[in-house]
Amino acid sequence: RLQAPTTSTKNLSREEEEPSTRRIYSTMTSSEPIVPLNEDVPDAISSRSDKGTDGDGDGASFNSFLNFVSSKSDDGKSDAGSDTGSYNSFLRFIQTDAGKEDSIRVVKSTINNRETPPSQPTNKKQLNSRPSFYSANFSEHFFPVHDDTPRKKLSLASRYGAAMARRPATHLLVALVIAIVLSFLGLKFGKFEVAVDNSGWWSRGTTISNRATQELVVGLNRKDLFYGGDDEWVELQTVTQPNWQSEDESEDGEECVRTNPSDPADICDKDQVDNSTLQQVCSGEWYGSREMVKGGEKNLVGVWKTIDAESSNPTRSALEADAMYDLCVAEKNTLEVLQKEDLCYKCSTAGNEEDSCIEPYSLVLMARLFLADNYTASYSSTLGSESFACDDLRTSWTATIQKDFTSMLQNCVAWAIAFSGDDKNATTALVENDVNMCPYSQFLPTVVDELFPSANPPVVRYTSSFYATKSNDETIDQMYSADQNNDFDRSDDDPLSGVYDTTNTAFYDIYSDSIVGRDMSLAVGSAGVTFIAMMIHTKSPFLTLMGLLQILLSFPLAYFVYYFIGGLVFFPFLNFIGIFVVFALGADDVFVAVDKWKNARHELPSGTTEQIAALALPDAAYAMLLTSTTTAVAFFGTALCPVAPIVAFAVFCGLLIIFDYLMNIFLVFPALCLYDTWLLRGSKNPCINFEWCCKRNEDPDSEATTPHVNETDKETIKERISSDDEEIQDDDPDAEERHKELEEEKHALIHRLLDGYYNFIHKFRWYVLGLSLAGSIVCAVIASKLTLPVSSEVSILPDSNNYQKHRVWSQQLLSTMLAKGEGSEVVISWGILPADTGDHLNPDSWTKLVLDDTFNPRTDSAQTYLLGFCDRLFANDFASAVSPDYVCPINAFDQWLKVQSAAETPQVSYAQNCNGASSVPVPSDIFEDCIISWSKSVNETYVLEENNSVKIMQVRTRSNVLFDSPFSDLKEEYDAYEAWLASERETAPAEVNGMFHSSLDFWWYDTNGQMLQTAYGAAAIALACAAVIVFISSRSFILTLFAALSIGYVLVAATACLVGLGWELGFLESILFAILIGISCDFVIHFGHAYTMYSGDVNRHYRSHFSLTHMGPSVLAAAFTTFCAAIVMIFTEITFFQKFAVILFMTIVHSVIGSFVVFVVLCDCIGPSEPTKTYDSIKTKLKQCF
């Protein structure tokens, strides 16, 4: 521990005390001869004789030196010992074995026979005479100041550091070989593969997800369970199913579609599918059909937007002549590309020798029909027609025609809205012809936007064009390539612009998968920034190389543990954020280790490498452990989320932080020992250190980082001692002391800047404190305005991307609005249990089918309950029938019984299995035979049986929300279903009270909810860990409070900035906030640890100044590299990466402000002079009690 600062002018200053104590210890421990102060004295004088003594080994020379050390007058000047003979004689004497023990005892008692100083410094000399941290620890461990004080035993970490310094090359090579071998094994045999298909972004293991999982297993295998045999049931119950998001593909790799799913003999026949679709296309039936718009067909879709579509008062319309012409030309050019590459379905048309692609379904097609006065004719009548070419269309499109067409379009839209409940795919097909309302035989509301019905005047801001294209994978890839090459005409001009994708957004998925590697290439830029920053900071290519190896090796080592020990096989693209994280935070650890070493070497220039390692390495390892722990805990806390990519990301990044810390110890630490050893030997190799070539020759004190035992001569000591006695006359002596402290030591530029900064901040500290508190309050008010998103949809690509534009613009179409208004389908199931038996952290391992053995619909009470269930369900506002003619299975069965029992000639299935039953309930002994025969006769697949026993029964209903509805709406809808079903379970017979509801929309709601909940939980864990770490490092309740206030400022200030950028608290943002809490407290922890490095009662201003100058360079360097890594990440395209970069950027900026301004000012104004006093008092009392 450091002793209290000295005040007596009789005390040796640090500059005088250090040479004497250091030379005494170095002389006794070093095998190298020590050069005396007077360099004219030959080396032979200090050499040992074979007998262990020299010729002048009497006590005279020693006593002469003691007179020199103890004869300081009050003015600090030596009146004895003006020559160097006594000192050199002393050096020769203490190198003898006979003189060691006595010399140590006498020197210690002589040097320390002084008065006890007060605890607080009062002038410049007292500040300058305060012993340094590493000097005090050096004396404590190697050369106790008081004769009766035993040498403090080195800690385990110090002993390991000393052992490392004895054989640094061995430690470095062994660690390097082990790291490389484990890295090779991890990447080679760990099946390293990046999952870029965006799968797995669903919660697993929760009640809602387990329900949806089992219902989805049934839904995806419904036809097989209904038409197949017992083998299908056995396989589903015994074999874990693959990822449900993966497509069912045939052996040739192309999508396989069953043309008649209700036919058990149906097989996947692509040619048959193509022929069927071609027939539908060429007959004109494709226009307005479900096959035109459903995602499985993967038709090419162009979405168009007018130039002022986003205006609150748009004036341009897609119905204008110029807009119709641009749209016509764009469609024609796009069709030529599809025709040339054979990507569309071609039909033979009148007047054309070759088959050609049909026109897309769009406003242009409707306009041509309108001009031809051919509303009721088949759309196929216009195929290949050139009667209305684009030029003719523009010429004919007069203001009167446009007005009439607009009026007709309004009628069609009104008709579509009126009948929107008939088609739950938001693509209303009006097959019933009503010329007065809508003259088209088939009309879809995809050609107008959602505001068109209410716009006055009526304008079309968004519209679309559907092309009849082939759906195989090869065609999709070719169309994607054509779009990437800008072959499709987008008409990027006034008044229209367009973007392309398929009905199932295949381009979006392909592009988002492809840019993962491109974004990861930016990690090279991050590595370059880190390399430059480390090179500048360390001034050593060797240390920079070791630092980069530390960072690079942490990635495969983390994967080794991730795969072989953690058992995680799923490696999502999200994990690559760890590259940026480890380059940013890994450099921080290098800076801390190097700065700690150089600080120790600066304070103990005569210490051996082993001694420096014993002091500096444990201190550096402890400081890095604090910050690494908070960051790793923040990541691991996020692993609470039941979403596989988030868990994998959290675990992998947490492992990266751990292995970066370990590699710093096992690679950078021995590298520092080698570095120091080479410099002690006087190496000028620029690969080791190039700082020597940049130094001024006239600066004798600038070689602090290149230590030499003979760096200080007697005259320099006397000059420094003399300078300590100069009196400072000023109205504010404390300010002068702070301004002039440590002036004798030539600091680096960064230290001089930090000195100046502290003087400024100290002068206005109370004003800065007030501004900090006011700013924090303002930021907190702004941050409170952060809201939840109005949509639960998650975007991977930025809004500027064409495929993201396609998604956003498509949401503006009237068809999308109608779909949202209709809600989504909810399934209520009996006979299955909520379960997910697969590996929740691997999307490719899904689940088995789990049946509810308690389900028994045979009893009269069960049948009666089920018969009235749907009437009670549809009486609620939150539920409605999926279509006007929908009847629940048990009710349809009841109607069938009534019809068949009254028929003169009932169906064979009824006659053979129902024994004349006329209604529900049916006798229990024939119930299953009867209802199974009915289901087979009408293809009711929502009643499933195995071995003539009803196993699963399901009811369909429609909710009022969709997956992208506001989170609060989804929650309200789910809770309404859950509350009603809970009350039903209480009254239902035991054999049918295990029903539950599920839907993909509720599953997505659960995914969002789990992520938000995880974010809050992880944030709480990170904050609690930060508080514990700060307290452990500072052992001060007051500093822990200061740190909490500083971290609080960082969070509210960063959040306020994000509110200013228009962000919402989506689940991605929430996860990132939780993670970055761990990063935001790193700088404050460093400052808090440095503030308490001096024990006892030490002035708060000196502590604040010391913490700022001691850790400031490392913190600023770390902030710079992290800042640069964030800048590099901003140029990525994946939204998650960009958002991570923005939050990281804001966090680092405000972390610097929070530590350099808020924390330092709090400490400088009201910081404790004895920060650990309360802790030590409590500890003492607890020891007394126990």
XYZ file of C-alpha atoms in Angstrom, residues 278-651:
374
model
C -49.679 -22.735 -69.029
C -53.224 -23.741 -69.891
C -54.554 -21.398 -67.244
C -52.329 -18.558 -68.455
C -53.151 -18.893 -72.140
C -56.877 -19.159 -71.481
C -56.839 -15.873 -69.591
C -57.971 -17.537 -66.374
C -54.640 -16.702 -64.779
C -55.552 -13.011 -64.561
C -57.115 -12.309 -61.203
C -56.696 -15.879 -60.006
C -55.202 -17.077 -56.765
C -52.290 -18.565 -58.709
C -51.394 -15.071 -59.890
C -50.769 -13.661 -56.451
C -49.912 -16.532 -54.113
C -46.321 -16.780 -52.990
C -45.750 -20.352 -54.067
C -45.950 -19.413 -57.741
C -43.112 -16.863 -57.436
C -44.422 -14.620 -60.210
C -42.449 -11.491 -61.006
C -44.098 -8.387 -59.578
C -43.277 -4.769 -60.285
C -44.484 -2.184 -57.791
C -44.699 1.454 -58.911
C -44.774 4.712 -57.015
C -45.504 8.233 -58.197
C -42.951 10.936 -57.563
C -44.954 12.614 -54.769
C -46.602 9.503 -53.338
C -45.246 10.165 -49.859
C -46.567 13.713 -49.810
C -49.453 14.522 -47.488
C -51.263 16.012 -50.470
C -50.158 14.127 -53.595
C -51.103 15.570 -56.955
C -49.485 13.161 -59.398
C -51.330 9.985 -60.319
C -50.428 6.774 -62.081
C -53.587 7.347 -64.139
C -52.080 10.325 -65.964
C -51.196 9.910 -69.636
C -47.444 10.274 -69.085
C -47.525 7.808 -66.207
C -49.528 5.280 -68.202
C -47.080 5.641 -71.082
C -44.034 5.134 -68.821
C -45.675 2.117 -67.241
C -46.524 0.692 -70.675
C -42.957 1.121 -71.956
C -41.457 -0.387 -68.774
C -43.726 -3.434 -69.021
C -42.916 -3.892 -72.697
C -39.150 -3.758 -72.065
C -39.411 -6.149 -69.154
C -41.468 -8.591 -71.191
C -38.771 -8.570 -73.886
C -36.209 -9.664 -71.266
C -38.487 -12.413 -69.991
C -39.218 -13.495 -73.555
C -35.552 -13.602 -74.531
C -34.458 -15.587 -71.474
C -37.487 -17.913 -71.642
C -38.548 -16.984 -68.118
C -42.272 -16.606 -68.746
C -45.159 -18.769 -69.872
C -45.609 -18.253 -73.605
C -48.834 -18.480 -75.531
C -49.629 -18.478 -79.219
C -51.383 -15.281 -80.249
C -53.043 -14.048 -83.380
C -50.716 -12.302 -85.783
C -47.533 -13.725 -84.203
C -45.635 -16.681 -85.619
C -43.847 -17.335 -82.319
C -45.325 -17.835 -78.917
C -44.920 -14.802 -76.672
C -45.301 -13.820 -73.033
C -48.694 -12.567 -71.992
C -49.106 -9.036 -70.760
C -48.845 -8.415 -67.023
C -51.885 -7.723 -64.942
C -51.771 -3.951 -64.440
C -53.456 -0.641 -65.090
C -52.135 -0.735 -68.664
C -53.980 -3.984 -69.394
C -57.183 -2.561 -67.946
C -56.741 0.644 -69.931
C -56.395 -1.299 -73.171
C -59.551 -3.248 -72.417
C -61.290 -0.024 -71.531
C -60.265 1.634 -74.786
C -61.278 -1.460 -76.753
C -64.669 -1.401 -75.069
C -64.150 -5.089 -74.388
C -64.779 -5.355 -70.674
C -66.538 -8.701 -70.545
C -64.281 -10.470 -72.999
C -61.552 -12.756 -71.829
C -58.263 -11.097 -71.009
C -56.688 -13.414 -73.539
C -58.286 -11.406 -76.373
C -55.618 -8.734 -75.920
C -52.658 -11.113 -75.963
C -50.160 -9.976 -78.570
C -52.444 -7.169 -79.673
C -50.690 -4.132 -81.025
C -53.910 -2.188 -81.568
C -53.040 -0.094 -78.562
C -49.291 0.266 -78.501
C -47.740 2.550 -75.893
C -47.691 5.569 -78.192
C -51.303 4.927 -79.174
C -52.245 4.556 -75.535
C -50.784 7.947 -74.647
C -52.404 9.586 -77.663
C -55.810 8.113 -76.870
C -55.605 8.831 -73.163
C -57.398 12.160 -73.068
C -58.627 13.921 -69.957
C -62.153 12.651 -70.613
C -60.971 9.070 -71.040
C -58.924 9.327 -67.858
C -61.926 10.668 -65.944
C -64.208 7.896 -67.193
C -61.614 5.222 -66.505
C -61.076 6.592 -62.998
C -64.796 6.481 -62.321
C -64.990 2.900 -63.554
C -61.971 1.982 -61.402
C -63.655 3.452 -58.335
C -66.662 1.219 -58.939
C -64.441 -1.845 -59.205
C -62.628 -0.928 -55.992
C -65.903 -0.440 -54.152
C -67.063 -3.828 -55.455
C -63.798 -5.440 -54.319
C -64.075 -3.960 -50.837
C -67.662 -5.148 -50.549
C -66.688 -8.696 -51.442
C -63.322 -8.732 -49.685
C -64.625 -11.186 -47.098
C -65.101 -13.860 -49.742
C -61.396 -14.332 -50.389
C -59.085 -14.401 -47.411
C -55.980 -13.984 -49.544
C -56.619 -10.273 -50.064
C -56.994 -10.791 -53.797
C -60.684 -10.533 -54.357
C -61.676 -12.202 -57.617
C -65.096 -11.081 -58.729
C -66.074 -13.875 -61.043
C -69.677 -12.735 -60.963
C -70.120 -10.211 -63.745
C -71.930 -6.996 -62.937
C -71.291 -4.504 -65.710
C -72.935 -1.694 -63.829
C -70.579 -2.026 -60.888
C -67.340 -3.367 -62.397
C -67.212 -4.235 -66.106
C -64.197 -6.534 -65.767
C -64.796 -10.238 -65.482
C -62.014 -10.447 -62.894
C -60.632 -7.579 -60.844
C -57.975 -7.441 -58.179
C -57.330 -4.447 -55.898
C -53.561 -4.771 -56.471
C -53.630 -1.982 -59.087
C -54.517 0.830 -56.657
C -53.299 1.951 -53.262
C -55.190 1.900 -49.999
C -55.986 5.640 -50.095
C -57.507 5.571 -53.573
C -61.100 4.895 -52.405
C -61.075 7.979 -50.146
C -58.801 10.282 -52.168
C -60.312 13.518 -53.458
C -59.471 14.024 -56.235
C -58.871 10.310 -56.833
C -55.182 9.631 -57.500
C -53.293 6.367 -57.678
C -50.014 6.713 -55.773
C -48.980 3.041 -55.847
C -49.794 0.329 -58.361
C -48.361 -3.008 -59.461
C -47.735 -5.273 -62.457
C -47.964 -9.082 -62.148
C -46.050 -11.129 -64.757
C -46.801 -14.776 -65.527
C -43.323 -16.228 -64.937
C -42.107 -19.726 -64.238
C -41.564 -20.735 -60.641
C -38.570 -23.086 -60.679
C -35.364 -22.142 -58.887
C -33.377 -21.710 -62.092
C -35.895 -19.153 -63.354
C -35.799 -17.291 -60.048
C -32.008 -17.095 -60.188
C -32.076 -15.845 -63.782
C -34.677 -13.207 -62.991
C -32.672 -12.109 -59.966
C -29.544 -11.758 -62.114
C -31.499 -9.763 -64.674
C -32.760 -7.436 -61.984
C -29.267 -7.015 -60.548
C -28.053 -6.104 -64.046
C -30.869 -3.530 -64.342
C -32.360 -5.403 -67.294
C -35.863 -4.880 -65.975
C -37.135 -1.411 -66.782
C -37.745 0.558 -63.569
C -38.722 3.808 -65.300
C -36.651 5.771 -62.781
C -38.088 9.037 -63.942
C -40.896 11.487 -63.412
C -43.687 10.624 -62.726
C -43.146 6.900 -61.950
C -40.421 4.710 -60.530
C -40.584 0.983 -59.967
C -38.929 -1.934 -58.186
C -39.143 -5.690 -58.777
C -39.429 -8.829 -56.692
C -41.461 -12.013 -56.736
C -44.730 -12.773 -55.022
C -42.842 -14.614 -52.274
C -40.055 -11.969 -52.083
C -37.441 -14.393 -53.397
C -35.178 -11.554 -54.579
C -35.219 -10.078 -51.089
C -34.098 -13.355 -49.556
C -31.418 -14.037 -52.179
C -29.961 -10.558 -51.872
C -29.980 -10.508 -48.068
C -28.182 -13.852 -48.048
C -25.589 -12.665 -50.567
C -24.615 -9.456 -48.784
C -23.598 -11.216 -45.588
C -20.204 -12.044 -47.078
C -19.926 -8.577 -48.566
C -20.616 -6.933 -45.241
C -18.148 -9.232 -43.556
C -15.447 -8.034 -45.929
C -15.746 -4.694 -44.166
C -14.323 -6.456 -41.134
C -11.015 -6.223 -42.982
C -11.399 -2.465 -42.792
C -12.058 -2.747 -39.085
C -8.899 -4.842 -38.740
C -6.950 -2.191 -40.649
C -8.156 0.560 -38.335
C -7.268 -1.543 -35.314
C -3.821 -2.270 -36.749
C -3.061 1.420 -37.311
C -4.354 2.407 -33.871
C -2.276 -0.244 -32.123
C 0.798 0.655 -34.144
C 0.508 4.309 -33.188
C -0.233 3.560 -29.556
C 2.373 0.883 -28.927
C 5.018 2.207 -31.353
C 6.006 -1.410 -31.768
C 5.295 -3.593 -34.814
C 6.031 -6.626 -32.666
C 3.401 -5.761 -30.040
C 0.947 -4.805 -32.777
C 1.398 -8.198 -34.417
C 0.825 -9.958 -31.111
C -2.269 -7.841 -30.528
C -3.700 -8.775 -33.914
C -2.933 -12.451 -33.298
C -4.723 -12.197 -29.977
C -7.829 -10.822 -31.704
C -7.759 -13.156 -34.703
C -7.197 -16.334 -32.706
C -10.033 -15.551 -30.325
C -12.527 -16.176 -33.160
C -11.672 -19.844 -33.948
C -11.001 -20.578 -30.277
C -14.445 -19.266 -29.371
C -15.922 -21.431 -32.121
C -14.056 -24.472 -30.768
C -15.766 -24.100 -27.400
C -19.013 -23.023 -29.074
C -19.209 -26.243 -31.084
C -17.399 -28.962 -29.152
C -18.189 -27.933 -25.575
C -21.351 -25.886 -25.986
C -22.761 -28.309 -28.538
C -24.049 -25.484 -30.750
C -24.098 -26.386 -34.436
C -26.183 -23.470 -35.694
C -23.993 -20.519 -36.673
C -26.153 -17.630 -37.957
C -24.856 -14.668 -39.941
C -25.592 -12.528 -36.888
C -22.512 -13.986 -35.190
C -20.306 -12.044 -37.553
C -21.042 -8.913 -35.570
C -18.585 -10.510 -33.176
C -15.801 -9.727 -35.640
C -16.395 -6.009 -35.246
C -16.871 -6.368 -31.507
C -13.655 -8.298 -30.950
C -11.589 -5.956 -33.118
C -12.899 -2.980 -31.181
C -12.796 -4.404 -27.653
C -9.752 -6.605 -28.261
C -7.677 -3.548 -29.053
C -8.850 -2.048 -25.741
C -7.232 -4.890 -23.824
C -3.984 -4.458 -25.732
C -3.914 -0.755 -24.881
C -4.524 -1.413 -21.201
C -1.795 -4.073 -21.004
C 0.781 -1.945 -22.850
C -0.022 1.214 -20.875
C 0.142 -0.574 -17.540
C 3.525 -1.991 -18.467
C 4.899 1.323 -19.680
C 3.602 3.134 -16.601
C 5.371 0.634 -14.371
C 8.563 0.900 -16.396
C 8.371 4.697 -16.315
C 8.088 4.704 -12.522
C 10.701 1.958 -12.019
C 13.275 2.498 -14.737
C 15.871 0.414 -12.889
C 13.603 -2.531 -12.144
C 14.218 -5.838 -13.833
C 11.761 -7.273 -16.352
C 10.767 -9.881 -13.816
C 9.971 -7.225 -11.229
C 7.964 -5.118 -13.691
C 6.025 -8.186 -14.781
C 5.276 -9.105 -11.179
C 3.750 -5.657 -10.602
C 2.266 -4.555 -13.937
C 0.805 -7.770 -15.324
C -1.512 -8.560 -12.378
C -2.670 -4.947 -12.362
C -3.377 -5.057 -16.109
C -5.017 -8.480 -15.907
C -7.275 -7.292 -13.095
C -8.302 -4.124 -14.924
C -9.074 -6.073 -18.105
C -10.920 -8.733 -16.119
C -13.295 -6.122 -14.754
C -14.293 -4.733 -18.137
C -14.264 -8.112 -19.882
C -16.589 -9.496 -17.228
C -19.188 -6.766 -17.640
C -19.135 -7.073 -21.439
C -19.251 -10.872 -21.420
C -22.085 -10.917 -18.875
C -24.047 -8.475 -21.041
C -23.725 -10.873 -23.961
C -24.429 -14.010 -21.959
C -27.421 -12.313 -20.345
C -28.945 -11.956 -23.785
C -28.753 -15.736 -24.179
C -31.911 -15.913 -22.070
C -33.810 -15.214 -25.266
C -35.564 -18.335 -26.648
C -34.736 -17.369 -30.247
C -31.920 -19.481 -31.711
C -29.998 -16.788 -33.680
C -30.025 -14.442 -30.676
C -28.827 -17.177 -28.314
C -26.091 -18.249 -30.731
C -25.016 -14.648 -31.194
C -24.949 -13.955 -27.454
C -23.027 -17.106 -26.564
